[in-house]
CSV table of C-alpha atoms in Angstrom, one decimal:
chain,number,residue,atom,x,y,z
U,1,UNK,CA,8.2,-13.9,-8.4
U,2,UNK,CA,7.9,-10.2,-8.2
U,3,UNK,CA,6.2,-8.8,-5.4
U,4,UNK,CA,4.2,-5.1,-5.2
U,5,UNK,CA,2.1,-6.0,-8.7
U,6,UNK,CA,-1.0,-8.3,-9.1
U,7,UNK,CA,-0.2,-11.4,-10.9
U,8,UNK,CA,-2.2,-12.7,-13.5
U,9,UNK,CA,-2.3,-16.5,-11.8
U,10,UNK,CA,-4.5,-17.9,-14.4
U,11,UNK,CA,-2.0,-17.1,-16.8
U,12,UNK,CA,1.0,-18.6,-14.4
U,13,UNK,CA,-1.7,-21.9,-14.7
U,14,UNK,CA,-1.1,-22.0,-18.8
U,15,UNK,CA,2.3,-21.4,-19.0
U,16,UNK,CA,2.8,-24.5,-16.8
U,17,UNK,CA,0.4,-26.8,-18.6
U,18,UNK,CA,1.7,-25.4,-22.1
U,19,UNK,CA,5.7,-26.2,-20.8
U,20,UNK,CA,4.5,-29.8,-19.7
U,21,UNK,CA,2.5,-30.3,-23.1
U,22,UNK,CA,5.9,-28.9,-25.3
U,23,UNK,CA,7.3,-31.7,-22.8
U,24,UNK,CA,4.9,-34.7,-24.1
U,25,UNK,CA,4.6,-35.1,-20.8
U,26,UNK,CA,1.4,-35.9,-18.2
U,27,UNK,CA,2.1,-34.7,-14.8
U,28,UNK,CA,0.5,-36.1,-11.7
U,29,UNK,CA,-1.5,-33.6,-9.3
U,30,UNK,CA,-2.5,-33.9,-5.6
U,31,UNK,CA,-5.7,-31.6,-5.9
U,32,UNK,CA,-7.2,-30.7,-2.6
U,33,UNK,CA,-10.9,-29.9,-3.0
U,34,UNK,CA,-13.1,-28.0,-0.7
U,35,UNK,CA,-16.6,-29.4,-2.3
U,36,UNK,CA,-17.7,-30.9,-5.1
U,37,UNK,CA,-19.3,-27.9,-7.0
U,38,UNK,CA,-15.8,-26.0,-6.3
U,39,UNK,CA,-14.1,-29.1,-7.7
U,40,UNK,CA,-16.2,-29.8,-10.9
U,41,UNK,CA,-14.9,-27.0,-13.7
U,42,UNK,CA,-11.2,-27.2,-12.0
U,43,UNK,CA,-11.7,-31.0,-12.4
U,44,UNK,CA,-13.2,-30.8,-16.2
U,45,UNK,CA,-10.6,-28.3,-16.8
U,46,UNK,CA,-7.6,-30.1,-15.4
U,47,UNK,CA,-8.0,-33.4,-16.0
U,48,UNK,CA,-7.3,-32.4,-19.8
U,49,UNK,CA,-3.7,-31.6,-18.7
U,50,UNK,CA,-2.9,-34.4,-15.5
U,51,UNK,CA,-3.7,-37.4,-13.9
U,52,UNK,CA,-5.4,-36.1,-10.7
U,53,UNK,CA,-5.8,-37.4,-7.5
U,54,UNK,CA,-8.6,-35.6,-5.6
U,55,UNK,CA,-7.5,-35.1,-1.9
U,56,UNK,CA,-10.5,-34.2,0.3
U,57,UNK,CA,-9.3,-32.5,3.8
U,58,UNK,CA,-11.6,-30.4,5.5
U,59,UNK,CA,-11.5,-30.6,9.0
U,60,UNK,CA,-13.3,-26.8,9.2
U,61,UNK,CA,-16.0,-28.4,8.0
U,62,UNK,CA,-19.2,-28.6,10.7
U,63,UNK,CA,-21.1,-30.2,11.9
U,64,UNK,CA,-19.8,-34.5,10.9
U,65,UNK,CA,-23.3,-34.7,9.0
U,66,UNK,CA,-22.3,-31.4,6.6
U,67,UNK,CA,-18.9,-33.2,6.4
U,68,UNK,CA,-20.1,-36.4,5.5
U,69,UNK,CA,-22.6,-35.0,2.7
U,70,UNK,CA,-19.9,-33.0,1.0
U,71,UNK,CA,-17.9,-36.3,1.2
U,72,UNK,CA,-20.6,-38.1,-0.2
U,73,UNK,CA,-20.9,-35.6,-3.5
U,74,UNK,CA,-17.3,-35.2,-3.8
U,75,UNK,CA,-17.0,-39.1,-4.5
U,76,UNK,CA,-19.7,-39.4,-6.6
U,77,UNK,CA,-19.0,-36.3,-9.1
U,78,UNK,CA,-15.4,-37.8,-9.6
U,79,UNK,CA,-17.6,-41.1,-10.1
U,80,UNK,CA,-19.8,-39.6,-12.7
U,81,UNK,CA,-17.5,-37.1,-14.6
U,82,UNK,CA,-16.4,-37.4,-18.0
U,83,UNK,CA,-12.1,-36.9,-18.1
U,84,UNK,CA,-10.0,-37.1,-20.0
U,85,UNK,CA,-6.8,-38.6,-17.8
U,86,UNK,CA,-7.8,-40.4,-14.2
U,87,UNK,CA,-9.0,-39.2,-11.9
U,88,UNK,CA,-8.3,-40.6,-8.6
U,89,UNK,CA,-10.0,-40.2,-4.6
U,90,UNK,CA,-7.6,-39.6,-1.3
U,91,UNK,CA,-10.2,-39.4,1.4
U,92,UNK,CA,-8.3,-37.1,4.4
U,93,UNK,CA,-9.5,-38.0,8.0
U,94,UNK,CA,-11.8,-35.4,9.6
U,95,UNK,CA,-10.2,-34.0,12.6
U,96,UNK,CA,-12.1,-30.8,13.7
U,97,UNK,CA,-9.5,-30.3,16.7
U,98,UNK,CA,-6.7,-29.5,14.0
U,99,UNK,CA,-8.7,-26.8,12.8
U,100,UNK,CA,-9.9,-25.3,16.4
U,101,UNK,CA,-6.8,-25.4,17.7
U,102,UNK,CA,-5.7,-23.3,14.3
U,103,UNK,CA,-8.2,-21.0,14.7
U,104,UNK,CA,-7.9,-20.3,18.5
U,105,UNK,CA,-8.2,-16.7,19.5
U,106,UNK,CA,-9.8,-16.4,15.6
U,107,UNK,CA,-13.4,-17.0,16.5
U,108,UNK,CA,-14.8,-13.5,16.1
U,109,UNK,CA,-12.9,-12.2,13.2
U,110,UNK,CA,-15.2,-11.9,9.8
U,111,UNK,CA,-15.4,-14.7,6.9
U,112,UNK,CA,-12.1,-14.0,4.4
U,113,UNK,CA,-9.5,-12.3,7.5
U,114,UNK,CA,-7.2,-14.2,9.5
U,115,UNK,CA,-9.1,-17.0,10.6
U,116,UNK,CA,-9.4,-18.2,6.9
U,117,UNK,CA,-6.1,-17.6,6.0
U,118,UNK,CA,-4.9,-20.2,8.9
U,119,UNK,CA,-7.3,-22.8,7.7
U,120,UNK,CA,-6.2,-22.2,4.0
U,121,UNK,CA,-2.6,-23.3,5.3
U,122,UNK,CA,-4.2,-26.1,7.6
U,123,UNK,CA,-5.7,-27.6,4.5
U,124,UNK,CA,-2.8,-26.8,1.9
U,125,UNK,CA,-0.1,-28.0,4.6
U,126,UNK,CA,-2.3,-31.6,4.7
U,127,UNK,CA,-2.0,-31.3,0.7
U,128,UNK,CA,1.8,-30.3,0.6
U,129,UNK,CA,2.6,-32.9,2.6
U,130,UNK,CA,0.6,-35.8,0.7
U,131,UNK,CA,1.7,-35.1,-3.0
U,132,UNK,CA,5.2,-35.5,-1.2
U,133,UNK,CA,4.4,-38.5,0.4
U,134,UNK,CA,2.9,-39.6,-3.0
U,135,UNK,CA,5.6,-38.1,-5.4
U,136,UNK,CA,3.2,-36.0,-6.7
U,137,UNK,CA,4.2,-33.6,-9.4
U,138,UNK,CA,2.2,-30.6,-8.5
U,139,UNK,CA,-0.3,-29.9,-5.7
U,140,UNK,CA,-3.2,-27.3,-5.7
U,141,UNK,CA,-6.5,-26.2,-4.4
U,142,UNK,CA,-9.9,-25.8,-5.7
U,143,UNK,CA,-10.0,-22.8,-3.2
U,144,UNK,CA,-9.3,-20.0,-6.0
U,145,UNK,CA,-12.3,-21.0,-7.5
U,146,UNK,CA,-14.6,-18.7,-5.1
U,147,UNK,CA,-15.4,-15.0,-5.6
U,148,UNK,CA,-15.0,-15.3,-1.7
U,149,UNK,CA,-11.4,-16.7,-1.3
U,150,UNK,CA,-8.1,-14.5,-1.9
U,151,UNK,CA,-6.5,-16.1,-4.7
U,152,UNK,CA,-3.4,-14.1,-3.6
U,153,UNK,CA,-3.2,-15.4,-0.6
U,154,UNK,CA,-4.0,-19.1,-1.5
U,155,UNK,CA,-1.2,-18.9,-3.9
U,156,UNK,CA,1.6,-17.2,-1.5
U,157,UNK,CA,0.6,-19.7,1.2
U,158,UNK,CA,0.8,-22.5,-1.6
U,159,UNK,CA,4.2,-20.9,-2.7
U,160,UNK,CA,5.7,-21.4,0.6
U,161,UNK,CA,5.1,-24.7,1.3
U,162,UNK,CA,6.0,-25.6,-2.1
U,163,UNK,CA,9.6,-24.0,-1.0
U,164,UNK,CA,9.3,-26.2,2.6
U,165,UNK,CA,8.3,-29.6,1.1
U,166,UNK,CA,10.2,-29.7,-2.1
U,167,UNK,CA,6.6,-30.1,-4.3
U,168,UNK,CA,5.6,-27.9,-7.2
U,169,UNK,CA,2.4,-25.5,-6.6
U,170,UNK,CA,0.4,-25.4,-9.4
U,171,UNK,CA,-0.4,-21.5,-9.5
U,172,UNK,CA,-4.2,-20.7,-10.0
U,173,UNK,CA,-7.2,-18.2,-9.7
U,174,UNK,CA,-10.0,-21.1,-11.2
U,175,UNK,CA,-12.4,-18.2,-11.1
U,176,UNK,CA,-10.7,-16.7,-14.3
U,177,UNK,CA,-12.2,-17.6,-17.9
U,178,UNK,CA,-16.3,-18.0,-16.2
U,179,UNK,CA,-14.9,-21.0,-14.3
U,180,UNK,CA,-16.9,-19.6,-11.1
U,181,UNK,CA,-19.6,-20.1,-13.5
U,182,UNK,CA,-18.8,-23.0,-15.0
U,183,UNK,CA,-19.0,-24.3,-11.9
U,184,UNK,CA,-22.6,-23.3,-11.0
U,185,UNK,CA,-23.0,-25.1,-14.9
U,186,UNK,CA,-21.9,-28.1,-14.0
U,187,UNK,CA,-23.7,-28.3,-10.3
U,188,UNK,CA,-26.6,-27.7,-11.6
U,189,UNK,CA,-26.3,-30.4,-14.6
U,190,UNK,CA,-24.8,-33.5,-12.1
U,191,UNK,CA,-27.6,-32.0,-9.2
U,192,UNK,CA,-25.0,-31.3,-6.7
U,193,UNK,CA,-25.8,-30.5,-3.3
U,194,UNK,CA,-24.4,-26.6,-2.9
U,195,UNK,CA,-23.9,-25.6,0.5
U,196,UNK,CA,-24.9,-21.8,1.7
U,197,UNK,CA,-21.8,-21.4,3.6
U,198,UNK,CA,-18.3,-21.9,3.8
U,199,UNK,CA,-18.1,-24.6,6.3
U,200,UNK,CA,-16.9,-23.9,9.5
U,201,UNK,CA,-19.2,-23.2,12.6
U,202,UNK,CA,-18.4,-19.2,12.7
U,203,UNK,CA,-19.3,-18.9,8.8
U,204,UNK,CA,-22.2,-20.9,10.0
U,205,UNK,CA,-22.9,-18.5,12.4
U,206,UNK,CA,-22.2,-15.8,10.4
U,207,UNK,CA,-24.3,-16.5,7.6
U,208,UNK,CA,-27.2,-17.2,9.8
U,209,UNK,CA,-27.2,-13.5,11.6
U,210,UNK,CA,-27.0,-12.0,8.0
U,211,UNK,CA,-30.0,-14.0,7.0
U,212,UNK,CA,-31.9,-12.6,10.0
U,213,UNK,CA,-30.8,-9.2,9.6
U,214,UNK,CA,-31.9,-9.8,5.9
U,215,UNK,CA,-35.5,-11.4,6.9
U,216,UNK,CA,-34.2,-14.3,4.9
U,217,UNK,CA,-34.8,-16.9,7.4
């Protein structure tokens, strides 16, 4: 891939799925999935293409009861959802000391810098490693999907690991073609519980001082 240009990744995402169609064939993708409203249009949209199996691995997440909640949706949207191909559930285990230790000497630095770009590997890493345990085709994240997230860096971190565990990324920016909206759609229509922050303590945190600075709280 050439480097010094923007790349269209939404573009990357059909070429792959139109090669694999020409192919007659049905690949198998390890999805990992931040939320359930992040997961819905990349779910309704993907599961036209693969068999999915939905990987949740969020140990950012916080506190256990904001963890547990998201769980809770995750399963039942896949539950409730209308696909086209399966759509399978790999629950990860919630350990909050992977991603503290990741984030060490991180604490202060602002939503969407360096602290987030370790946890995007944390989580991706956990995903890499599954869809080769499972002989996974592909593996992705539901993480493009936000206005908030660097697609760019998602998908070099994705591109990486892809070389170091011999597994296909799937190449995406799920906020192209209204899919950001799409997903506030389909929230809205299977009343899914939309969290106001990322999920970590410090964009906790952070969201909270913003919302007193704004008289919002």
């Amino acid at each position: 891939m050439q480097t010094g240009q923007k790349v269209n990744y939404q573009k990357k995402t059909e070429e792959i799925i139109a090669k694999r169609q020409e192919a007659g064939e049905i690949p198998r993708l390890l999805l990992h999935s931040c939320c359930a409203p992040c997961s819905s249009y990349v779910l309704e949209y993907l599961s036209e293409y693969f068999e999915i199996t939905v990987l949740y691995y969020n140990p950012n997440i916080s506190p256990k009861t904001e963890y547990e909640a998201r769980l809770a949706e995750q399963k039942r949207l896949i539950e409730e959802l209308p696909v086209k191909h399966p759509v399978a559930f790999l629950a990860g285990i919630y350990e909050p000391e992977h991603f503290y230790r990741a984030a060490a000497g991180l604490e202060q630095c602002a939503e969407g810098g360096e602290r987030c770009t370790v946890c995007y590997e944390l989580r991706l890493r956990e995903a890499a490693q599954a869809a080769r345990r499972g002989g996974f085709d592909f593996f992705t994240t539901t993480l493009s999907i936000s206005p908030l997230k660097d697609a760019e860096k998602l998908n070099t971190i994705g591109r990486a690991l892809s070389e170091e565990y011999g597994v296909a990324y799937l190449y995406s920016d799920f906020k192209k073609k209204n899919g950001y909206k799409r997903s506030i759609e389909l929230s809205a229509q299977y009343h899914l519980y939309r969290q106001d922050y990322c999920g970590c303590v410090f964009s906790k945190e952070e969201r909270q001082k913003r919302q007193a600075e704004e008289g919002t709280v």
